[in-house]
Amino acid sequence: MATLRTTRELFRQAREPFPGPRRAWDLALWSGVTPQGSADSLERLNRLGLVEVFPSARAGHAPSFRLDRTYPLVEPLARLFEAERVLGRQSST
């Protein structure tokens, strides 16, 4: 469940006006996942190639992550999460 929520949040962040790399801790706050759960999910997604990693310029600080737009499943996943968002909005009205 943590990986799904973290992935969904990465896609939501990518739609923001200024999308940029996000730390696991930040994604955890927005997705409702524990920071460790988010970090583990991002590591898994990195091994799959879905995210890019940006090491911190400061020693001892956490790396940041963002979607790798060249990953073959980014567009289908984006459509899935968009449909989910639209349907969720319709059912709440």
Short mmCIF file of the C-alpha atoms (twelve columns), coordinates in Angstrom:
data_MODEL
# 
_entry.id   MODEL 
# 
loop_
_atom_site.group_PDB 
_atom_site.id 
_atom_site.type_symbol 
_atom_site.label_atom_id 
_atom_site.label_alt_id 
_atom_site.label_comp_id 
_atom_site.label_asym_id 
_atom_site.label_seq_id 
_atom_site.Cartn_x 
_atom_site.Cartn_y 
_atom_site.Cartn_z 
_atom_site.pdbx_PDB_model_num 
ATOM 1  C CA . MET A 1  0.000   0.000  0.000   1 
ATOM 2  C CA . ALA A 2  2.886   2.395  0.752   1 
ATOM 3  C CA . THR A 3  4.270   1.989  -2.761  1 
ATOM 4  C CA . LEU A 4  0.903   2.714  -4.351  1 
ATOM 5  C CA . ARG A 5  0.361   5.818  -2.224  1 
ATOM 6  C CA . THR A 6  3.904   7.042  -2.831  1 
ATOM 7  C CA . THR A 7  3.572   6.468  -6.584  1 
ATOM 8  C CA . ARG A 8  0.215   8.244  -6.658  1 
ATOM 9  C CA . GLU A 9  1.740   11.201 -4.803  1 
ATOM 10 C CA . LEU A 10 4.677   11.364 -7.229  1 
ATOM 11 C CA . PHE A 11 2.213   11.648 -10.097 1 
ATOM 12 C CA . ARG A 12 0.193   14.289 -8.238  1 
ATOM 13 C CA . GLN A 13 3.352   16.284 -7.582  1 
ATOM 14 C CA . ALA A 14 4.301   16.038 -11.268 1 
ATOM 15 C CA . ARG A 15 1.108   17.974 -12.132 1 
ATOM 16 C CA . GLU A 16 2.078   20.886 -9.857  1 
ATOM 17 C CA . PRO A 17 3.150   24.212 -11.427 1 
ATOM 18 C CA . PHE A 18 6.770   23.729 -10.302 1 
ATOM 19 C CA . PRO A 19 7.393   19.986 -10.189 1 
ATOM 20 C CA . GLY A 20 10.757  19.078 -8.851  1 
ATOM 21 C CA . PRO A 21 12.513  16.371 -6.932  1 
ATOM 22 C CA . ARG A 22 10.960  15.560 -3.563  1 
ATOM 23 C CA . ARG A 23 12.423  13.879 -0.501  1 
ATOM 24 C CA . ALA A 24 10.857  10.739 0.917   1 
ATOM 25 C CA . TRP A 25 9.900   12.675 4.041   1 
ATOM 26 C CA . ASP A 26 7.963   15.273 2.007   1 
ATOM 27 C CA . LEU A 27 6.137   12.616 0.003   1 
ATOM 28 C CA . ALA A 28 5.299   10.806 3.238   1 
ATOM 29 C CA . LEU A 29 3.622   13.927 4.640   1 
ATOM 30 C CA . TRP A 30 1.410   14.326 1.583   1 
ATOM 31 C CA . SER A 31 0.612   10.646 1.023   1 
ATOM 32 C CA . GLY A 32 -0.079  9.471  4.574   1 
ATOM 33 C CA . VAL A 33 2.746   6.927  4.470   1 
ATOM 34 C CA . THR A 34 5.449   6.748  7.130   1 
ATOM 35 C CA . PRO A 35 8.758   8.351  6.133   1 
ATOM 36 C CA . GLN A 36 10.454  4.940  6.222   1 
ATOM 37 C CA . GLY A 37 7.658   3.412  4.141   1 
ATOM 38 C CA . SER A 38 8.024   6.203  1.610   1 
ATOM 39 C CA . ALA A 39 11.822  5.818  1.507   1 
ATOM 40 C CA . ASP A 40 11.530  2.050  1.013   1 
ATOM 41 C CA . SER A 41 8.953   2.560  -1.744  1 
ATOM 42 C CA . LEU A 42 11.136  5.112  -3.522  1 
ATOM 43 C CA . GLU A 43 14.102  2.746  -3.382  1 
ATOM 44 C CA . ARG A 44 11.936  0.020  -4.927  1 
ATOM 45 C CA . LEU A 45 10.662  2.416  -7.616  1 
ATOM 46 C CA . ASN A 46 14.241  3.482  -8.320  1 
ATOM 47 C CA . ARG A 47 15.293  -0.135 -8.882  1 
ATOM 48 C CA . LEU A 48 12.379  -0.462 -11.339 1 
ATOM 49 C CA . GLY A 49 13.470  2.693  -13.150 1 
ATOM 50 C CA . LEU A 50 10.279  4.678  -12.478 1 
ATOM 51 C CA . VAL A 51 12.030  7.431  -10.506 1 
ATOM 52 C CA . GLU A 52 15.240  9.389  -10.799 1 
ATOM 53 C CA . VAL A 53 17.408  9.953  -7.721  1 
ATOM 54 C CA . PHE A 54 19.078  13.266 -6.934  1 
ATOM 55 C CA . PRO A 55 21.678  12.987 -4.172  1 
ATOM 56 C CA . SER A 56 21.701  15.833 -1.683  1 
ATOM 57 C CA . ALA A 57 24.439  18.420 -2.075  1 
ATOM 58 C CA . ARG A 58 24.759  18.390 1.711   1 
ATOM 59 C CA . ALA A 59 26.470  15.463 3.377   1 
ATOM 60 C CA . GLY A 60 24.162  13.320 5.460   1 
ATOM 61 C CA . HIS A 61 20.962  14.702 3.922   1 
ATOM 62 C CA . ALA A 62 18.354  12.560 2.209   1 
ATOM 63 C CA . PRO A 63 18.258  12.271 -1.581  1 
ATOM 64 C CA . SER A 64 15.335  13.590 -3.614  1 
ATOM 65 C CA . PHE A 65 13.283  11.735 -6.211  1 
ATOM 66 C CA . ARG A 66 11.086  12.520 -9.183  1 
ATOM 67 C CA . LEU A 67 9.342   10.559 -11.908 1 
ATOM 68 C CA . ASP A 68 11.498  9.468  -14.809 1 
ATOM 69 C CA . ARG A 69 9.391   10.631 -17.749 1 
ATOM 70 C CA . THR A 70 11.245  8.244  -20.093 1 
ATOM 71 C CA . TYR A 71 9.977   5.161  -18.232 1 
ATOM 72 C CA . PRO A 72 7.613   3.258  -20.585 1 
ATOM 73 C CA . LEU A 73 4.740   3.019  -18.094 1 
ATOM 74 C CA . VAL A 74 4.666   6.676  -17.025 1 
ATOM 75 C CA . GLU A 75 1.941   7.681  -19.495 1 
ATOM 76 C CA . PRO A 76 -0.379  4.714  -18.801 1 
ATOM 77 C CA . LEU A 77 0.041   5.226  -15.053 1 
ATOM 78 C CA . ALA A 78 -0.625  8.955  -15.428 1 
ATOM 79 C CA . ARG A 79 -3.879  8.188  -17.254 1 
ATOM 80 C CA . LEU A 80 -4.858  5.666  -14.585 1 
ATOM 81 C CA . PHE A 81 -4.269  8.085  -11.706 1 
ATOM 82 C CA . GLU A 82 -6.041  10.893 -13.583 1 
ATOM 83 C CA . ALA A 83 -9.086  8.670  -14.183 1 
ATOM 84 C CA . GLU A 84 -9.029  7.671  -10.522 1 
ATOM 85 C CA . ARG A 85 -8.904  11.348 -9.498  1 
ATOM 86 C CA . VAL A 86 -11.774 12.332 -11.814 1 
ATOM 87 C CA . LEU A 87 -13.955 9.415  -10.710 1 
ATOM 88 C CA . GLY A 88 -13.235 10.179 -7.075  1 
ATOM 89 C CA . ARG A 89 -14.284 13.771 -7.588  1 
ATOM 90 C CA . GLN A 90 -17.493 12.738 -9.368  1 
ATOM 91 C CA . SER A 91 -18.486 10.294 -6.649  1 
ATOM 92 C CA . SER A 92 -18.033 12.939 -3.947  1 
ATOM 93 C CA . THR A 93 -20.468 15.377 -5.594  1 
# 
